[in-house]
Amino acid sequence: MLKIVVCVSGGGTNLQAIIDGVAQGAITNTQIVKVISNNQGAYALTRARNAGIQAVCIAPKEYADREAFNQAFLQEIDQAQPDLIVLAGFLVKIPVQLIRSYGNRIINIHPSLLPSFCGTGYYGLKVHEAALARGVKITGATVHFVDEGMDTGPIIMQKAVAVKEGDTPEILQKRVMEEAEWLLLPWCINLIACGKVKVENGQVLVSE
Ligand code: GAR
């Protein structure tokens, strides 16, 4: 059984896709053991509690400094003893210590086709604003392992989504979620739970 901790900051639609995937069998052999948010008001916490999953908030502003927050966050993760940490719209910089302790056991979903529109300042709607400003005709979403860089870790899976005339950032975000994110993240978790994903020389190999 793959024990996963899901980290969230906002609405939690990707978390919901994971909860539904586990409930409906699209994600096999997986248990969501805890949901952690940095934001008390995140609707994702309500989604977790509605599904009977332990949901906790660790807010940076409640700690004296970043180091104290990082320590509390690490402790919360370690207590759950996860096999995999899933960043599903988690907008906090992950402490390096966590990345080192959980090498190739942290995955993130990013709402573009990496390496486009990523790095500092590119999150949520901002990614879609940038894609529209650049005039790309195709965008999408990427699930990747987290390394010490920003959105630079080994790519597990990507899905392309068309940009259409008249798109606003909100319309494009919704299409990318519906056509890519909510499918990709459950697929990737299931592949990992089935032992089909390995990383070799910084590249992801997926077996059938
Ligand atoms: C998603 O679009 C996710 O890809 C993005 O935040 C949104 C969270 O939505 N993540 C990033 O931008 C990370 N850099 P959700 O809370 O409804 O799942």
Short mmCIF file of C-alpha atoms and ligand atoms in Angstrom, two decimals:
data_model
loop_
_atom_site.label_atom_id
_atom_site.label_comp_id
_atom_site.label_asym_id
_atom_site.label_seq_id
_atom_site.Cartn_x
_atom_site.Cartn_y
_atom_site.Cartn_z
CA MET A 1 0.00 0.00 0.00
CA LEU A 2 1.47 3.36 -1.06
CA LYS A 3 0.96 5.84 1.77
CA ILE A 4 0.72 9.38 0.44
CA VAL A 5 0.67 12.81 2.05
CA VAL A 6 -0.90 15.52 -0.13
CA CYS A 7 0.19 19.15 0.34
CA VAL A 8 -2.20 21.88 -0.76
CA SER A 9 -2.71 25.64 -0.58
CA GLY A 10 -6.04 26.44 -2.20
CA GLY A 11 -9.20 25.02 -3.69
CA GLY A 12 -7.94 21.47 -3.85
CA THR A 13 -9.47 20.31 -7.12
CA ASN A 14 -6.39 18.18 -7.75
CA LEU A 15 -6.70 16.75 -4.25
CA GLN A 16 -10.33 15.94 -5.09
CA ALA A 17 -9.23 14.13 -8.24
CA ILE A 18 -6.89 12.02 -6.11
CA ILE A 19 -9.59 11.32 -3.49
CA ASP A 20 -12.02 10.30 -6.25
CA GLY A 21 -9.35 8.25 -8.01
CA VAL A 22 -8.70 6.25 -4.85
CA ALA A 23 -12.43 5.82 -4.14
CA GLN A 24 -13.28 4.77 -7.69
CA GLY A 25 -10.28 2.51 -8.24
CA ALA A 26 -8.42 4.56 -10.86
CA ILE A 27 -5.68 4.81 -8.25
CA THR A 28 -4.92 1.39 -6.83
CA ASN A 29 -3.06 0.24 -3.76
CA THR A 30 -2.89 3.79 -2.34
CA GLN A 31 -3.98 5.45 0.89
CA ILE A 32 -4.06 9.20 1.50
CA VAL A 33 -2.81 9.34 5.09
CA LYS A 34 -2.74 13.10 5.59
CA VAL A 35 -3.43 16.42 3.88
CA ILE A 36 -1.30 19.41 4.86
CA SER A 37 -2.12 23.01 3.98
CA ASN A 38 -0.14 26.18 4.66
CA ASN A 39 -3.38 28.11 4.52
CA GLN A 40 -6.13 27.71 7.12
CA GLY A 41 -8.78 28.94 4.70
CA ALA A 42 -7.94 26.44 1.96
CA TYR A 43 -11.09 24.67 0.77
CA ALA A 44 -8.84 21.68 0.18
CA LEU A 45 -8.88 21.08 3.95
CA THR A 46 -12.67 20.76 3.86
CA ARG A 47 -12.44 18.34 0.93
CA ALA A 48 -10.02 16.19 2.95
CA ARG A 49 -12.18 16.20 6.09
CA ASN A 50 -15.29 15.39 4.03
CA ALA A 51 -13.46 12.33 2.80
CA GLY A 52 -12.45 11.34 6.34
CA ILE A 53 -8.77 12.17 5.83
CA GLN A 54 -6.68 13.81 8.54
CA ALA A 55 -6.21 17.44 7.52
CA VAL A 56 -3.80 19.85 9.20
CA CYS A 57 -2.72 23.42 8.67
CA ILE A 58 0.86 24.55 9.20
CA ALA A 59 0.93 28.28 8.49
CA PRO A 60 4.31 30.06 8.18
CA LYS A 61 2.95 33.11 10.00
CA GLU A 62 2.41 31.05 13.14
CA TYR A 63 6.14 30.39 13.48
CA ALA A 64 8.93 32.70 14.61
CA ASP A 65 10.86 32.27 11.35
CA ARG A 66 11.16 30.16 8.24
CA GLU A 67 13.42 27.65 9.93
CA ALA A 68 10.85 27.02 12.67
CA PHE A 69 8.12 26.60 10.05
CA ASN A 70 10.30 24.21 8.03
CA GLN A 71 10.96 22.11 11.13
CA ALA A 72 7.24 21.89 11.98
CA PHE A 73 6.41 21.02 8.38
CA LEU A 74 9.06 18.30 8.27
CA GLN A 75 7.85 16.87 11.55
CA GLU A 76 4.26 16.75 10.31
CA ILE A 77 5.37 14.88 7.19
CA ASP A 78 7.67 12.48 9.05
CA GLN A 79 4.92 11.58 11.52
CA ALA A 80 2.83 10.28 8.64
CA GLN A 81 5.72 8.14 7.33
CA PRO A 82 4.66 8.56 3.71
CA ASP A 83 6.02 6.59 0.78
CA LEU A 84 5.20 9.54 -1.48
CA ILE A 85 4.54 13.25 -0.98
CA VAL A 86 2.24 14.84 -3.55
CA LEU A 87 2.35 18.61 -4.08
CA ALA A 88 -1.10 19.38 -5.47
CA GLY A 89 -1.16 23.15 -5.81
CA PHE A 90 1.18 23.66 -2.85
CA LEU A 91 2.58 27.17 -3.14
CA VAL A 92 5.31 27.00 -0.51
CA LYS A 93 9.00 26.51 -1.22
CA ILE A 94 9.85 22.99 -0.10
CA PRO A 95 12.68 22.87 2.46
CA VAL A 96 15.87 21.40 1.00
CA GLN A 97 16.09 19.04 3.97
CA LEU A 98 12.77 17.48 2.97
CA ILE A 99 13.90 17.07 -0.64
CA ARG A 100 17.10 15.35 0.55
CA SER A 101 15.24 13.04 2.94
CA TYR A 102 12.60 12.09 0.36
CA GLY A 103 14.66 11.86 -2.83
CA ASN A 104 12.49 10.87 -5.80
CA ARG A 105 9.55 10.47 -3.42
CA ILE A 106 8.05 13.95 -3.89
CA ILE A 107 6.00 14.79 -6.99
CA ASN A 108 4.50 18.09 -8.11
CA ILE A 109 1.92 19.10 -10.69
CA HIS A 110 2.63 22.25 -12.71
CA PRO A 111 0.05 23.82 -15.03
CA SER A 112 2.23 24.15 -18.15
CA LEU A 113 4.38 22.01 -20.39
CA LEU A 114 7.73 22.26 -18.61
CA PRO A 115 10.21 23.82 -19.14
CA SER A 116 7.87 26.61 -20.28
CA PHE A 117 6.37 29.10 -17.84
CA CYS A 118 7.97 27.83 -14.69
CA GLY A 119 10.22 28.93 -11.85
CA THR A 120 9.84 31.75 -9.37
CA GLY A 121 6.56 33.62 -9.67
CA TYR A 122 4.94 31.12 -12.03
CA TYR A 123 2.07 29.48 -10.18
CA GLY A 124 -1.68 29.13 -10.59
CA LEU A 125 -3.28 31.71 -12.88
CA LYS A 126 0.03 33.49 -13.48
CA VAL A 127 1.20 30.55 -15.55
CA HIS A 128 -1.82 30.84 -17.85
CA GLU A 129 -1.48 34.64 -18.07
CA ALA A 130 2.11 34.15 -19.24
CA ALA A 131 1.14 31.47 -21.75
CA LEU A 132 -1.52 33.73 -23.27
CA ALA A 133 0.83 36.74 -23.28
CA ARG A 134 3.41 34.68 -25.21
CA GLY A 135 0.76 33.54 -27.65
CA VAL A 136 1.46 29.81 -27.42
CA LYS A 137 -1.04 27.64 -29.26
CA ILE A 138 -0.51 24.61 -27.06
CA THR A 139 -0.05 24.44 -23.31
CA GLY A 140 -0.80 21.69 -20.82
CA ALA A 141 0.34 20.24 -17.53
CA THR A 142 3.34 18.34 -16.21
CA VAL A 143 3.87 15.97 -13.29
CA HIS A 144 7.49 15.76 -12.20
CA PHE A 145 9.66 14.65 -9.31
CA VAL A 146 10.84 17.49 -7.11
CA ASP A 147 14.55 18.21 -6.95
CA GLU A 148 16.39 21.13 -5.38
CA GLY A 149 15.60 23.45 -8.28
CA MET A 150 12.29 25.13 -9.05
CA ASP A 151 10.20 22.96 -11.40
CA THR A 152 13.39 21.30 -12.67
CA GLY A 153 13.06 17.69 -11.50
CA PRO A 154 12.65 14.62 -13.72
CA ILE A 155 9.44 14.74 -15.75
CA ILE A 156 7.08 11.80 -15.25
CA MET A 157 4.25 12.69 -17.61
CA GLN A 158 2.88 15.62 -19.62
CA LYS A 159 -0.39 16.28 -21.40
CA ALA A 160 -0.97 18.94 -24.03
CA VAL A 161 -4.04 21.19 -24.13
CA ALA A 162 -5.04 23.53 -26.96
CA VAL A 163 -5.17 27.28 -26.45
CA LYS A 164 -8.25 28.73 -28.15
CA GLU A 165 -9.03 32.14 -29.51
CA GLY A 166 -10.68 34.33 -26.90
CA ASP A 167 -9.25 32.38 -23.96
CA THR A 168 -8.87 34.28 -20.71
CA PRO A 169 -6.44 32.99 -18.06
CA GLU A 170 -9.43 31.65 -16.11
CA ILE A 171 -10.91 29.80 -19.11
CA LEU A 172 -7.52 28.34 -20.00
CA GLN A 173 -6.86 27.31 -16.41
CA LYS A 174 -10.17 25.46 -16.29
CA ARG A 175 -9.45 23.65 -19.59
CA VAL A 176 -5.95 22.66 -18.45
CA MET A 177 -7.37 21.31 -15.19
CA GLU A 178 -10.20 19.38 -16.84
CA GLU A 179 -8.27 18.00 -19.79
CA ALA A 180 -4.88 17.47 -18.19
CA GLU A 181 -4.31 17.97 -14.47
CA TRP A 182 -7.18 15.95 -13.02
CA LEU A 183 -6.19 12.98 -15.21
CA LEU A 184 -2.41 13.22 -15.05
CA LEU A 185 -1.95 13.35 -11.31
CA PRO A 186 -4.09 10.27 -10.54
CA TRP A 187 -2.40 8.38 -13.43
CA CYS A 188 1.06 9.16 -12.12
CA ILE A 189 0.20 8.21 -8.54
CA ASN A 190 -1.25 4.93 -9.74
CA LEU A 191 1.84 4.18 -11.83
CA ILE A 192 4.05 4.86 -8.82
CA ALA A 193 1.80 2.72 -6.59
CA CYS A 194 2.13 -0.10 -9.12
CA GLY A 195 5.93 0.21 -9.01
CA LYS A 196 6.11 1.21 -12.67
CA VAL A 197 8.09 4.43 -12.33
CA LYS A 198 11.84 4.63 -11.86
CA VAL A 199 14.41 7.37 -12.20
CA GLU A 200 17.70 6.65 -13.94
CA ASN A 201 20.31 9.29 -14.65
CA GLY A 202 17.80 12.06 -14.02
CA GLN A 203 15.25 10.61 -16.45
CA VAL A 204 11.98 8.89 -15.66
CA LEU A 205 11.34 5.47 -17.11
CA VAL A 206 7.75 4.20 -17.06
CA SER A 207 7.21 0.49 -17.62
CA GLU A 208 4.05 -1.03 -19.02
C1 GAR B 1 -3.26 23.84 -10.09
O1 GAR B 1 -3.54 24.38 -11.35
C2 GAR B 1 -1.81 23.42 -10.00
O2 GAR B 1 -1.31 22.91 -11.19
C3 GAR B 1 -1.15 24.74 -9.65
O3 GAR B 1 -2.03 25.32 -8.70
C4 GAR B 1 -3.38 24.92 -9.00
C5 GAR B 1 -4.01 24.39 -7.74
O4 GAR B 1 -5.37 24.14 -7.93
N1 GAR B 1 0.16 24.56 -9.15
C6 GAR B 1 1.15 25.40 -9.41
O5 GAR B 1 1.02 26.43 -10.05
C7 GAR B 1 2.50 25.00 -8.83
N2 GAR B 1 3.55 25.80 -9.35
P1 GAR B 1 -6.19 23.18 -6.96
O6 GAR B 1 -5.96 23.70 -5.53
O7 GAR B 1 -7.62 23.37 -7.37
O8 GAR B 1 -5.71 21.78 -7.14
#
